[in-house]
Amino acid sequence: MSPRRNRPKGGDNPSARSGEAGDRYGGFGSAETWQGEEWSVRHVAGASAAGKTYRCPGCDQEIPSGVPHVVAWPERGGVDDRRHWHKACWNAKDRRTTRVQRSRNAPKY
């Protein structure tokens, strides 16, 4: 029995695949309209930011490192306007209130 082929059959050139550069890093980007403005949305695997935690603006809970999540920012905004959301929180953003109330002991970041 011959060993299994790891290369695809046919004349496909793997370097000529059509796709975004973000596919290599496990994320894909899109544009969405929310609250009357265009937002860039990128789904990330979470493995690239080892040791970092983010605070989700949707639920005000931490997103630990290694957890897949969504990074969203307004088209007119810059790098400082990026926000890291849980996937479920981003999908439910229209059903949530505009202001999440923190407890007195919660950190302000």
C-alpha atoms as a printed R data frame, in Angstrom:
    type eleno elety resid chain resno       x      y       z
1   ATOM     1    CA   MET     A     1   0.000  0.000   0.000
2   ATOM     2    CA   SER     A     2   1.363  3.408  -0.875
3   ATOM     3    CA   PRO     A     3   1.436  6.264   1.645
4   ATOM     4    CA   ARG     A     4  -1.360  8.789   1.708
5   ATOM     5    CA   ARG     A     5  -0.969 11.870  -0.475
6   ATOM     6    CA   ASN     A     6  -0.896 15.104   1.492
7   ATOM     7    CA   ARG     A     7  -1.025 17.277  -1.600
8   ATOM     8    CA   PRO     A     8  -4.300 18.018  -3.372
9   ATOM     9    CA   LYS     A     9  -4.810 16.277  -6.663
10  ATOM    10    CA   GLY     A    10  -4.966 18.556  -9.649
11  ATOM    11    CA   GLY     A    11  -3.116 21.631 -10.801
12  ATOM    12    CA   ASP     A    12  -3.942 23.901  -7.872
13  ATOM    13    CA   ASN     A    13  -1.158 26.213  -6.862
14  ATOM    14    CA   PRO     A    14  -1.483 26.827  -3.091
15  ATOM    15    CA   SER     A    15   0.156 30.246  -3.329
16  ATOM    16    CA   ALA     A    16  -2.419 31.405  -5.874
17  ATOM    17    CA   ARG     A    17  -5.479 30.709  -3.728
18  ATOM    18    CA   SER     A    18  -8.041 33.448  -3.594
19  ATOM    19    CA   GLY     A    19  -8.698 34.659  -0.089
20  ATOM    20    CA   GLU     A    20  -7.943 37.341   2.382
21  ATOM    21    CA   ALA     A    21  -4.647 37.754   4.158
22  ATOM    22    CA   GLY     A    22  -6.577 37.355   7.418
23  ATOM    23    CA   ASP     A    23  -7.404 33.751   6.536
24  ATOM    24    CA   ARG     A    24  -3.855 32.794   7.430
25  ATOM    25    CA   TYR     A    25  -4.342 33.987  10.997
26  ATOM    26    CA   GLY     A    26  -7.710 32.346  11.544
27  ATOM    27    CA   GLY     A    27  -9.771 35.491  11.129
28  ATOM    28    CA   PHE     A    28 -11.967 36.900   8.438
29  ATOM    29    CA   GLY     A    29 -13.209 40.427   8.076
30  ATOM    30    CA   SER     A    30 -16.458 41.973   6.990
31  ATOM    31    CA   ALA     A    31 -18.299 45.270   7.118
32  ATOM    32    CA   GLU     A    32 -21.567 45.783   8.982
33  ATOM    33    CA   THR     A    33 -23.869 48.720   9.583
34  ATOM    34    CA   TRP     A    34 -24.756 49.394  13.205
35  ATOM    35    CA   GLN     A    35 -26.298 52.523  14.747
36  ATOM    36    CA   GLY     A    36 -26.115 54.370  11.453
37  ATOM    37    CA   GLU     A    37 -22.407 53.892  10.755
38  ATOM    38    CA   GLU     A    38 -20.208 51.338   9.033
39  ATOM    39    CA   TRP     A    39 -18.193 49.001  11.245
40  ATOM    40    CA   SER     A    40 -15.277 46.775  10.327
41  ATOM    41    CA   VAL     A    41 -15.679 43.409  12.007
42  ATOM    42    CA   ARG     A    42 -13.032 40.735  12.285
43  ATOM    43    CA   HIS     A    43 -13.450 37.288  13.816
44  ATOM    44    CA   VAL     A    44 -10.242 36.209  15.538
45  ATOM    45    CA   ALA     A    45  -9.161 32.869  16.951
46  ATOM    46    CA   GLY     A    46  -7.752 34.454  20.099
47  ATOM    47    CA   ALA     A    47  -4.544 32.436  20.108
48  ATOM    48    CA   SER     A    48  -2.371 35.263  18.768
49  ATOM    49    CA   ALA     A    49  -2.658 37.446  21.873
50  ATOM    50    CA   ALA     A    50  -1.268 35.086  24.487
51  ATOM    51    CA   GLY     A    51  -1.520 36.490  27.986
52  ATOM    52    CA   LYS     A    52  -3.860 39.362  27.068
53  ATOM    53    CA   THR     A    53  -7.347 39.813  28.407
54  ATOM    54    CA   TYR     A    54  -9.938 42.181  27.006
55  ATOM    55    CA   ARG     A    55 -13.176 43.549  28.424
56  ATOM    56    CA   CYS     A    56 -16.268 43.003  26.291
57  ATOM    57    CA   PRO     A    57 -18.340 46.204  25.971
58  ATOM    58    CA   GLY     A    58 -21.505 44.143  25.516
59  ATOM    59    CA   CYS     A    59 -21.500 42.292  28.831
60  ATOM    60    CA   ASP     A    60 -18.655 44.032  30.691
61  ATOM    61    CA   GLN     A    61 -16.951 40.672  31.326
62  ATOM    62    CA   GLU     A    62 -13.356 39.738  30.555
63  ATOM    63    CA   ILE     A    63 -12.368 37.807  27.447
64  ATOM    64    CA   PRO     A    64  -9.424 35.622  28.495
65  ATOM    65    CA   SER     A    65  -6.571 34.896  26.116
66  ATOM    66    CA   GLY     A    66  -7.117 31.993  23.761
67  ATOM    67    CA   VAL     A    67 -10.888 32.516  23.482
68  ATOM    68    CA   PRO     A    68 -12.263 33.169  19.970
69  ATOM    69    CA   HIS     A    69 -13.963 36.566  19.789
70  ATOM    70    CA   VAL     A    70 -14.842 39.499  17.524
71  ATOM    71    CA   VAL     A    71 -12.893 42.722  17.060
72  ATOM    72    CA   ALA     A    72 -15.023 45.613  15.777
73  ATOM    73    CA   TRP     A    73 -14.297 49.279  15.097
74  ATOM    74    CA   PRO     A    74 -16.040 52.110  13.250
75  ATOM    75    CA   GLU     A    75 -14.856 52.707   9.671
76  ATOM    76    CA   ARG     A    76 -14.120 56.330  10.534
77  ATOM    77    CA   GLY     A    77 -12.270 55.361  13.696
78  ATOM    78    CA   GLY     A    78  -8.694 54.386  14.210
79  ATOM    79    CA   VAL     A    79  -6.749 51.785  16.103
80  ATOM    80    CA   ASP     A    80  -7.807 53.235  19.459
81  ATOM    81    CA   ASP     A    81 -11.487 52.646  18.614
82  ATOM    82    CA   ARG     A    82 -11.181 48.854  18.287
83  ATOM    83    CA   ARG     A    83 -13.260 46.865  20.761
84  ATOM    84    CA   HIS     A    84 -13.090 43.158  21.529
85  ATOM    85    CA   TRP     A    85 -16.506 41.499  21.887
86  ATOM    86    CA   HIS     A    86 -17.663 37.995  22.721
87  ATOM    87    CA   LYS     A    87 -19.241 36.544  19.581
88  ATOM    88    CA   ALA     A    88 -22.614 36.164  21.303
89  ATOM    89    CA   CYS     A    89 -22.476 39.738  22.630
90  ATOM    90    CA   TRP     A    90 -21.707 41.140  19.177
91  ATOM    91    CA   ASN     A    91 -24.608 39.180  17.689
92  ATOM    92    CA   ALA     A    92 -26.943 40.452  20.439
93  ATOM    93    CA   LYS     A    93 -25.762 44.084  20.352
94  ATOM    94    CA   ASP     A    94 -29.125 45.337  19.092
95  ATOM    95    CA   ARG     A    95 -30.997 43.612  21.914
96  ATOM    96    CA   ARG     A    96 -28.833 45.070  24.686
97  ATOM    97    CA   THR     A    97 -29.169 48.385  26.472
98  ATOM    98    CA   THR     A    98 -26.877 51.222  25.484
99  ATOM    99    CA   ARG     A    99 -25.205 51.518  28.887
100 ATOM   100    CA   VAL     A   100 -24.020 48.604  30.959
101 ATOM   101    CA   GLN     A   101 -24.005 49.446  34.661
102 ATOM   102    CA   ARG     A   102 -20.924 48.309  36.551
103 ATOM   103    CA   SER     A   103 -20.843 47.530  40.217
104 ATOM   104    CA   ARG     A   104 -18.844 49.809  42.506
105 ATOM   105    CA   ASN     A   105 -16.025 47.296  42.789
106 ATOM   106    CA   ALA     A   106 -15.638 46.645  39.059
107 ATOM   107    CA   PRO     A   107 -12.451 47.845  37.370
108 ATOM   108    CA   LYS     A   108 -12.816 50.812  35.015
109 ATOM   109    CA   TYR     A   109 -10.998 49.331  32.027
